[in-house]
Structures are given as structure tokens and as C-alpha cells.
Amino acid sequence: MDSFTGKLAVVTGGGSGMGRELVRQLAAQGCSVAACDINADTVAETAAMARAGAPPDVRVTGHACDVSDEAQVLRFRDELLEQHDSDHVDLVFSNAGIGGGESFIRSSREHWERTFAVDWWGVYYCARAFMPLLIASGDGVLVNTSSVNGFWAALGPGMSNTAYSTAKFAVRGFSEALIEDLRTNAPQVRVAVVMPGHVGTDIVANSLRARGLPEPERMSDAQLEELIPRDVQAKLIRAGLLAEGASADDLRQMIVRMNADFRDKAPVSAAQAAAIILDGVRSGAWRILIGKDAKTIDAAVRAKPEAAYDYAELFSEMTQAPAAGASEQ
Ligand SMILES: NC(=O)c1ccc[n+]([C@@H]2O[C@H](COP(=O)([O-])OP(=O)(O)OC[C@H]3O[C@@H](n4cnc5c(N)ncnc54)[C@H](O)[C@@H]3O)[C@@H](O)[C@H]2O)c1
């Protein structure tokens, strides 16, 4: 597939970040798009932005859908086929995702399973719902978003990341397993897996919203305490990230700052990441790493798998052996 012009793409999680940028860039390149998000308001905004930057014959629709609920995914599929007057889709970007379910020991089971459901079952239900339509395209591409946490199940010392990593490993495993399956049983479809490093988006704030929490400024003291328990606050103080004797308002401000820093101080923007994904899909790549950090961690883990969770050794491997292509984004 060397051009997206005249195609029909599905993008999940289109209300923000990389999903929003994928929708905008695809539409600008002449591709019609059906985007969904759990937040109907943000995906409607994306659709309006994308239409404004697209040629007149391009159709962009926004749909409300929680990808972790199969009935909603099927309804989204039926809605988009009707609105786009189509019997197939050419591209599916399974991009929706949330962070969370940090600790298997301490996080609530409900929160752990919710994170896993969005990040894994969301990808699975979309593959089930859209595979027949990709086959019907005759030249279909399924693009599943995993993460660096799809090949490295950690964030660094003291930071648990269990539900997210488990789901992202599953997404990578599923996508890699589909390579041969599609080659054998549906050669008119191919699969690509996206593994971003740090990309500047609002995923921190959106993941808190997905947990049912209000904006940090409106979080109650009890919600703050549950989100950042006392002993974690003490660790943050020792690490110099929170002032000694910090008040609840200081904590609220810290969360606001964390989201802004995650978005604004990232080495790769959401727009750059979307461009890398689309270039990768056009070039026929099945493995699309985003950012120097992703390439460096990938190379280090492959070079010394046993050191993957021995951070001092892993980080020394990274400084000694820069990854091939790590100087580009
Ligand atoms: N930003 C990063 O550094 C980074 C790194 C590695 C992987 N990723 C992955 O990239 C993908 C996009 O993330 P992003 O950073 O653009 O985040 P984002 O929060 O900006 O966008 C994700 C979108 O998915 C939507 N969403 C969440 N739960 C949903 C559900 N159940 N159903 C439908 N939509 C839902 C959110 O509302 C949001 O609009 C995710 O799968 C994420 O895990 C991000």
C-alpha cells in the first residue's frame, strides 16, 4: 500500500494523542476515516478538525465506543459501514489504550482488570470485528499499538507496571502470531505492530479520567490518598519530587505537572509519532518502533535479555551499544 488516498481507515482512541493525529493525517492524505473513542466529545472534535484539513471527497465520522465492550465494537462496525456506505475497510488502527493497573499486589483487582480489558480485549475485539472486512478489502492492513512495554515489562526501579505490560505483551504476541497466520490463510491482509517509546500525549490525564477520577484540581482528599498512598508520597519526598510536608493541593498540582511534563517534554510529539506509523505502514514494515528510547531499549534487551530487569546493567548496555537507527526518531 503506497498511498492512503481513496481508502477507508478505522482508528480507535481517535479523541486524543496519536489516534487524533492519525485521523488528521490520514484524512489530509485523502483517506476516509471512521474514528471511535470512549469520549464522544473528543472524537467529535477530532472528526471536525480532520474534515477541515481534508479534500472535499473525504468522509470522516466520529463514533462513541468503548473498545473493551464487544457489543459496542460491533455496533461501531455496523454504524461506520452504514455511514461510509461500504462493505469493507482497508486499514484498522487499534490504538485506544490507557495506563494503569500498576501493581498486582496493591492495585485493586477491578482497576487491574479494567486496564487489561481496554489494552488487550479492545485490540482483540477489534481484530475479531474487522478482520472479515479487511479480508474483503483485498489489500487490508491491521495496525495494533503495543508499547516498549510489549518487550520490556518495566518502567524502572520502584515503578510497577503489571496490567499494562501484560496487555501490551499480549498485543505484540498476537500481532506477531498473525503474521504467519495471515500469510497462510488470508494473504490479502497484513499486520503491523507499533511500539512507541515516550510520545507527548495526554495519556496520563486520560487514564485518570478512564478510572472515573475527576480533574486533579477537583479530586477529593480520599481520591488523592488512594491514587498516591502515604508511603508513595514519602518516597516522592525522599526523591525530591514532592516538598516535605506537602499539602493535598501540592499533590493536586504535582499530578497536573506530571501530565503536562509527560506531554510537553517528550522527545517525540503525537504528530511525529503518527507520521512515523503511517510511513511504516506505507513501507510495508511489520514492526514500527517510535523514538530513540524505544530503539535503544529494544537493542539492549535483545543484546542482554537476562539484564532486562537489572537496571544498572541494562542502562550501561544502552550507553555502550547505541541501537541501530537510534539517532533518528
Ligand atoms: N504516549 C506514550 O508515550 C505511549 C507509549 C507507548 C504506547 N502508547 C500507546 O499508544 C496508544 C495511544 O496512546 P496516546 O499516548 O495517544 O494516549 P491518549 O490518551 O492521548 O489517547 C488514547 C485515546 O484512547 C481513548 N480510550 C481510552 N480507553 C478507551 C476505550 N475503552 N475505548 C475507546 N477509546 C478509549 C482515550 O479516551 C484517548 O482519547 C495507547 O494504546 C497507548 O498505550 C503510548
Coordinates of C-alpha atoms and ligand atoms in Angstrom, one line a residue:
M1 CA 0.0 0.0 0.0
D2 CA 1.9 3.1 -1.2
S3 CA -0.9 5.6 -0.8
F4 CA -3.9 6.1 1.5
T5 CA -5.9 8.1 -1.0
G6 CA -9.4 6.7 -1.6
K7 CA -9.1 4.1 1.3
L8 CA -11.3 3.7 4.4
A9 CA -9.5 3.5 7.7
V10 CA -10.8 2.8 11.2
V11 CA -9.0 4.4 14.2
T12 CA -9.8 3.6 17.8
G13 CA -8.9 6.0 20.5
G14 CA -9.2 8.8 18.0
G15 CA -10.1 11.5 20.5
S16 CA -6.6 12.4 21.6
G17 CA -2.9 11.9 21.1
M18 CA -1.6 9.6 18.4
G19 CA -5.1 8.5 17.5
R20 CA -6.2 12.1 16.8
E21 CA -3.1 12.7 14.7
L22 CA -3.6 9.5 12.7
V23 CA -7.1 10.6 11.9
R24 CA -6.0 14.1 10.8
Q25 CA -3.0 12.9 8.8
L26 CA -5.0 10.1 7.1
A27 CA -7.8 12.5 6.1
A28 CA -5.4 15.1 4.9
Q29 CA -3.9 12.4 2.6
G30 CA -7.3 11.6 1.1
C31 CA -8.3 8.7 3.2
S32 CA -11.8 8.5 4.7
V33 CA -11.8 7.6 8.4
A34 CA -14.2 6.2 11.0
A35 CA -12.8 7.1 14.4
C36 CA -14.1 6.0 17.7
D37 CA -13.4 6.9 21.3
I38 CA -14.9 6.2 24.7
N39 CA -15.2 10.0 24.9
A40 CA -17.8 11.1 22.3
D41 CA -17.0 14.8 22.7
T42 CA -13.3 14.5 21.9
V43 CA -13.7 12.2 18.9
A44 CA -16.4 14.5 17.5
E45 CA -13.8 17.3 17.8
T46 CA -11.2 15.2 16.0
A47 CA -13.6 14.5 13.2
A48 CA -14.3 18.2 12.7
M49 CA -10.6 19.1 12.7
A50 CA -9.8 16.3 10.3
R51 CA -12.7 17.3 7.9
A52 CA -11.4 20.9 7.9
G53 CA -8.0 19.7 6.7
A54 CA -9.1 17.1 4.2
P55 CA -10.1 17.2 0.5
P56 CA -13.9 17.5 0.0
D57 CA -14.5 13.9 -1.1
V58 CA -13.1 12.5 2.2
R59 CA -15.6 11.4 4.8
V60 CA -14.6 11.5 8.5
T61 CA -17.0 10.2 11.1
G62 CA -16.7 10.1 14.9
H63 CA -18.3 7.4 17.0
A64 CA -18.7 6.7 20.7
C65 CA -17.4 3.2 21.5
D66 CA -15.7 1.5 24.5
V67 CA -13.4 -1.0 22.8
S68 CA -13.4 -3.3 25.8
D69 CA -17.1 -4.0 25.3
E70 CA -17.6 -6.3 22.3
A71 CA -21.2 -5.3 21.7
Q72 CA -20.1 -1.6 21.4
V73 CA -17.4 -2.6 18.9
L74 CA -19.9 -4.5 16.8
R75 CA -22.3 -1.5 16.9
F76 CA -19.4 0.8 15.9
R77 CA -18.6 -1.5 13.0
D78 CA -22.2 -1.5 11.8
E79 CA -22.6 2.2 12.2
L80 CA -19.5 3.0 10.2
L81 CA -20.3 0.6 7.3
E82 CA -23.6 2.4 7.0
Q83 CA -22.3 5.9 7.3
H84 CA -19.4 5.2 4.8
D85 CA -21.7 3.2 2.6
S86 CA -19.0 0.4 2.5
D87 CA -18.8 -3.4 2.7
H88 CA -15.1 -3.4 3.7
V89 CA -12.4 -1.4 5.4
D90 CA -8.8 -1.1 4.2
L91 CA -6.9 -0.1 7.4
V92 CA -7.6 -0.7 11.1
F93 CA -5.5 1.2 13.7
S94 CA -6.2 -0.4 17.1
N95 CA -4.7 2.5 19.0
A96 CA -7.0 3.0 22.0
G97 CA -5.3 2.4 25.3
I98 CA -4.9 3.5 28.9
G99 CA -2.2 3.3 31.6
G100 CA -2.9 1.8 35.0
G101 CA -3.1 -1.5 37.0
E102 CA 0.3 -0.7 38.2
S103 CA 0.8 -3.3 41.0
F104 CA -0.5 -6.9 41.0
I105 CA -0.1 -6.7 44.8
R106 CA -1.6 -3.3 45.6
S107 CA -3.8 -2.1 42.8
S108 CA -7.4 -3.1 43.1
R109 CA -8.4 -6.2 41.0
E110 CA -11.1 -4.1 39.4
H111 CA -8.7 -1.5 38.3
W112 CA -6.1 -4.0 37.1
E113 CA -8.7 -5.9 35.0
R114 CA -10.2 -2.7 33.6
T115 CA -6.7 -1.7 32.3
F116 CA -6.1 -5.1 30.8
A117 CA -9.6 -5.2 29.2
V118 CA -9.0 -1.9 27.4
D119 CA -5.5 -2.6 26.3
W120 CA -5.8 -6.3 25.4
W121 CA -9.5 -7.2 24.9
G122 CA -10.1 -3.9 23.0
V123 CA -7.4 -4.9 20.4
Y124 CA -8.8 -8.5 20.3
Y125 CA -12.5 -7.5 19.8
C126 CA -11.5 -5.0 17.0
A127 CA -9.5 -7.7 15.3
R128 CA -12.5 -10.1 15.5
A129 CA -14.9 -7.5 14.3
F130 CA -12.8 -6.0 11.5
M131 CA -10.8 -9.0 10.1
P132 CA -13.6 -10.1 7.7
L133 CA -13.8 -6.5 6.4
L134 CA -10.0 -6.3 5.9
I135 CA -10.1 -9.6 4.0
A136 CA -13.0 -8.1 1.9
S137 CA -10.7 -5.1 1.1
G138 CA -8.3 -7.3 -0.9
D139 CA -5.5 -5.1 0.4
G140 CA -6.0 -4.7 4.2
V141 CA -3.7 -3.7 7.0
L142 CA -4.3 -4.3 10.7
V143 CA -2.1 -2.0 12.8
N144 CA -2.1 -2.8 16.5
T145 CA -0.5 -0.5 19.1
S146 CA 1.6 -2.2 21.7
S147 CA 4.4 -0.3 23.5
V148 CA 8.0 -0.6 24.7
N149 CA 6.2 -2.4 27.5
G150 CA 5.4 -5.0 24.9
F151 CA 9.0 -6.1 25.0
W152 CA 10.2 -4.7 28.3
A153 CA 7.8 -5.1 31.3
A154 CA 9.1 -2.3 33.4
L155 CA 9.4 1.4 33.8
G156 CA 12.4 1.5 36.1
P157 CA 13.2 1.0 39.7
G158 CA 10.3 1.1 42.1
M159 CA 7.6 1.6 39.4
S160 CA 5.3 -1.3 38.9
N161 CA 3.5 -1.6 35.6
T162 CA 1.9 -5.0 35.5
A163 CA -1.5 -4.8 33.9
Y164 CA -0.3 -2.5 31.1
S165 CA 2.8 -4.6 30.3
T166 CA 0.8 -7.9 30.4
A167 CA -1.7 -6.4 27.9
K168 CA 1.0 -4.9 25.7
F169 CA 3.0 -8.2 25.5
A170 CA -0.3 -9.9 24.5
V171 CA -0.8 -7.3 21.8
R172 CA 2.7 -7.8 20.4
G173 CA 2.4 -11.6 20.7
F174 CA -1.0 -11.7 18.9
S175 CA 0.3 -9.4 16.1
E176 CA 3.4 -11.4 15.6
A177 CA 1.4 -14.7 15.6
L178 CA -0.9 -13.2 12.9
I179 CA 2.0 -12.7 10.5
E180 CA 2.2 -16.4 9.5
D181 CA -1.5 -17.0 10.0
L182 CA -2.4 -14.2 7.6
R183 CA 0.3 -15.2 5.2
T184 CA -1.1 -18.8 5.1
N185 CA -4.9 -18.1 5.4
A186 CA -5.6 -14.5 4.3
P187 CA -2.6 -13.2 2.3
Q188 CA -4.6 -10.2 1.2
V189 CA -4.2 -8.8 4.8
R190 CA -1.0 -7.9 6.7
V191 CA -0.4 -6.9 10.2
A192 CA 1.9 -4.3 11.8
V193 CA 2.7 -3.7 15.5
V194 CA 3.5 -0.3 16.8
M195 CA 5.9 0.0 19.8
P196 CA 6.2 3.6 20.9
G197 CA 8.6 4.9 23.5
H198 CA 7.7 8.2 25.2
V199 CA 5.4 10.2 23.0
G200 CA 3.9 13.5 24.1
T201 CA 0.2 13.0 24.7
D202 CA -2.4 13.4 27.5
I203 CA -2.4 9.7 28.3
V204 CA -1.7 10.4 32.0
A205 CA -4.8 12.6 32.4
N206 CA -6.9 10.5 30.1
S207 CA -6.1 7.3 32.1
L208 CA -7.1 9.0 35.3
R209 CA -10.4 10.1 33.6
A210 CA -10.9 6.5 32.4
R211 CA -10.5 5.4 36.1
G212 CA -13.6 7.6 36.8
L213 CA -11.5 10.3 38.6
P214 CA -12.2 14.0 38.1
E215 CA -9.6 16.6 37.0
P216 CA -6.8 16.7 39.6
E217 CA -8.0 20.1 40.9
R218 CA -11.3 18.5 41.8
M219 CA -10.1 15.3 43.3
S220 CA -11.2 14.8 46.9
D221 CA -8.6 14.1 49.6
A222 CA -9.7 10.5 49.7
Q223 CA -9.2 10.1 46.0
L224 CA -5.7 11.6 46.2
E225 CA -4.8 9.3 49.0
E226 CA -5.9 6.3 47.1
L227 CA -4.1 7.4 44.0
I228 CA -0.9 8.3 45.8
P229 CA -0.8 6.5 49.1
R230 CA 1.1 7.9 52.1
D231 CA 4.2 5.6 51.7
V232 CA 4.4 6.5 48.0
Q233 CA 4.2 10.2 49.0
A234 CA 7.1 9.6 51.4
K235 CA 9.2 8.1 48.5
L236 CA 8.4 11.1 46.3
I237 CA 9.6 13.4 49.1
R238 CA 12.8 11.4 49.5
A239 CA 13.3 11.5 45.7
G240 CA 12.9 15.4 45.8
L241 CA 9.8 15.2 43.7
L242 CA 7.5 16.5 46.4
A243 CA 8.2 19.1 49.1
E244 CA 8.5 17.9 52.8
G245 CA 5.1 18.4 54.5
A246 CA 3.3 18.7 51.1
S247 CA -0.4 19.5 51.3
A248 CA -3.2 17.9 49.3
D249 CA -3.2 20.9 47.0
D250 CA 0.6 20.4 46.4
L251 CA -0.3 16.8 45.4
R252 CA -3.0 18.0 43.0
Q253 CA -0.5 20.4 41.4
M254 CA 2.1 17.6 41.1
I255 CA -0.4 15.5 39.1
V256 CA -1.2 18.4 36.8
R257 CA 2.5 19.0 36.3
M258 CA 3.2 15.3 35.7
N259 CA 0.6 15.2 32.8
A260 CA 1.9 18.5 31.3
D261 CA 5.5 17.3 31.5
F262 CA 4.7 13.9 30.0
R263 CA 3.0 15.7 27.1
D264 CA 5.3 18.7 26.6
K265 CA 8.8 17.3 27.5
A266 CA 8.5 14.2 25.3
P267 CA 11.2 13.5 22.7
V268 CA 8.5 12.8 20.1
S269 CA 5.2 14.6 19.6
A270 CA 1.9 12.8 18.8
A271 CA 2.0 14.3 15.3
Q272 CA 5.5 13.0 14.7
A273 CA 4.6 9.6 16.0
A274 CA 1.5 9.4 13.7
A275 CA 3.7 10.3 10.7
I276 CA 6.2 7.5 11.7
I277 CA 3.3 5.0 11.9
L278 CA 1.9 6.0 8.5
D279 CA 5.4 5.9 6.9
G280 CA 5.9 2.4 8.4
V281 CA 2.6 1.1 7.1
R282 CA 3.2 2.6 3.7
S283 CA 6.7 0.9 3.5
G284 CA 5.3 -2.5 4.5
A285 CA 7.1 -2.7 7.9
W286 CA 5.5 -5.1 10.4
R287 CA 7.5 -3.7 13.4
I288 CA 7.2 0.0 13.9
L289 CA 9.3 1.4 16.8
I290 CA 8.8 5.0 17.7
G291 CA 11.6 7.1 19.3
K292 CA 15.2 6.7 20.1
D293 CA 14.3 5.4 23.6
A294 CA 12.2 2.5 22.1
K295 CA 15.1 1.5 19.7
T296 CA 17.7 1.7 22.5
I297 CA 15.7 -0.3 25.0
D298 CA 14.9 -2.9 22.3
A299 CA 18.5 -3.3 21.3
A300 CA 19.7 -3.5 25.0
V301 CA 17.0 -6.1 25.9
R302 CA 17.9 -8.2 22.8
A303 CA 21.6 -8.0 23.5
K304 CA 21.3 -9.0 27.2
P305 CA 17.9 -10.4 27.9
E306 CA 18.9 -11.6 31.4
A307 CA 19.8 -8.0 32.3
A308 CA 16.4 -6.6 31.3
Y309 CA 15.4 -6.0 34.9
D310 CA 18.8 -5.3 36.3
Y311 CA 18.6 -1.6 35.6
A312 CA 22.2 -0.7 36.3
E313 CA 23.4 -3.3 33.9
L314 CA 20.7 -2.6 31.3
F315 CA 21.4 1.1 31.3
S316 CA 25.1 0.5 31.0
E317 CA 24.4 -1.7 28.0
M318 CA 22.4 1.1 26.5
T319 CA 25.2 3.7 26.8
Q320 CA 27.8 1.3 25.4
A321 CA 25.8 0.0 22.4
P322 CA 23.6 2.5 20.8
A323 CA 20.8 0.9 18.8
A324 CA 20.9 0.7 15.1
G325 CA 18.9 3.7 13.8
A326 CA 18.7 5.1 17.3
S327 CA 19.9 8.5 16.1
E328 CA 16.7 9.0 14.2
Q329 CA 13.3 9.3 15.8
Ligands
LIG1 N1 2.2 8.2 24.9 C1 3.1 7.2 25.0 O1 4.2 7.5 25.5 C2 2.8 5.8 24.6 C3 3.9 4.9 24.7 C4 3.7 3.6 24.4 C5 2.4 3.2 23.9 N2 1.4 4.1 23.9 C6 0.1 3.6 23.4 O2 -0.3 4.3 22.3 C7 -1.8 4.3 22.3 C8 -2.2 5.8 22.1 O3 -1.9 6.4 23.3 P1 -1.7 8.0 23.5 O4 -0.5 8.3 24.2 O5 -2.0 8.7 22.2 O6 -2.9 8.3 24.6 P2 -4.1 9.3 24.6 O7 -4.7 9.2 26.0 O8 -3.7 10.7 24.1 O9 -5.1 8.7 23.6 C9 -5.8 7.4 23.8 C10 -7.3 7.6 23.4 O10 -7.9 6.3 23.7 C11 -9.1 6.6 24.3 N3 -9.6 5.4 25.0 C12 -9.3 5.0 26.3 N4 -10.0 4.0 26.7 C13 -10.8 3.7 25.6 C14 -11.8 2.6 25.4 N5 -12.1 1.8 26.4 N6 -12.4 2.7 24.2 C15 -12.2 3.6 23.3 N7 -11.3 4.5 23.4 C16 -10.6 4.6 24.6 C17 -8.9 7.8 25.2 O11 -10.1 8.4 25.5 C18 -8.0 8.6 24.3 O12 -8.7 9.5 23.5 C19 -2.2 3.6 23.5 O13 -2.5 2.3 23.2 C20 -1.0 3.7 24.4 O14 -1.0 2.6 25.4 C21 1.6 5.4 24.2

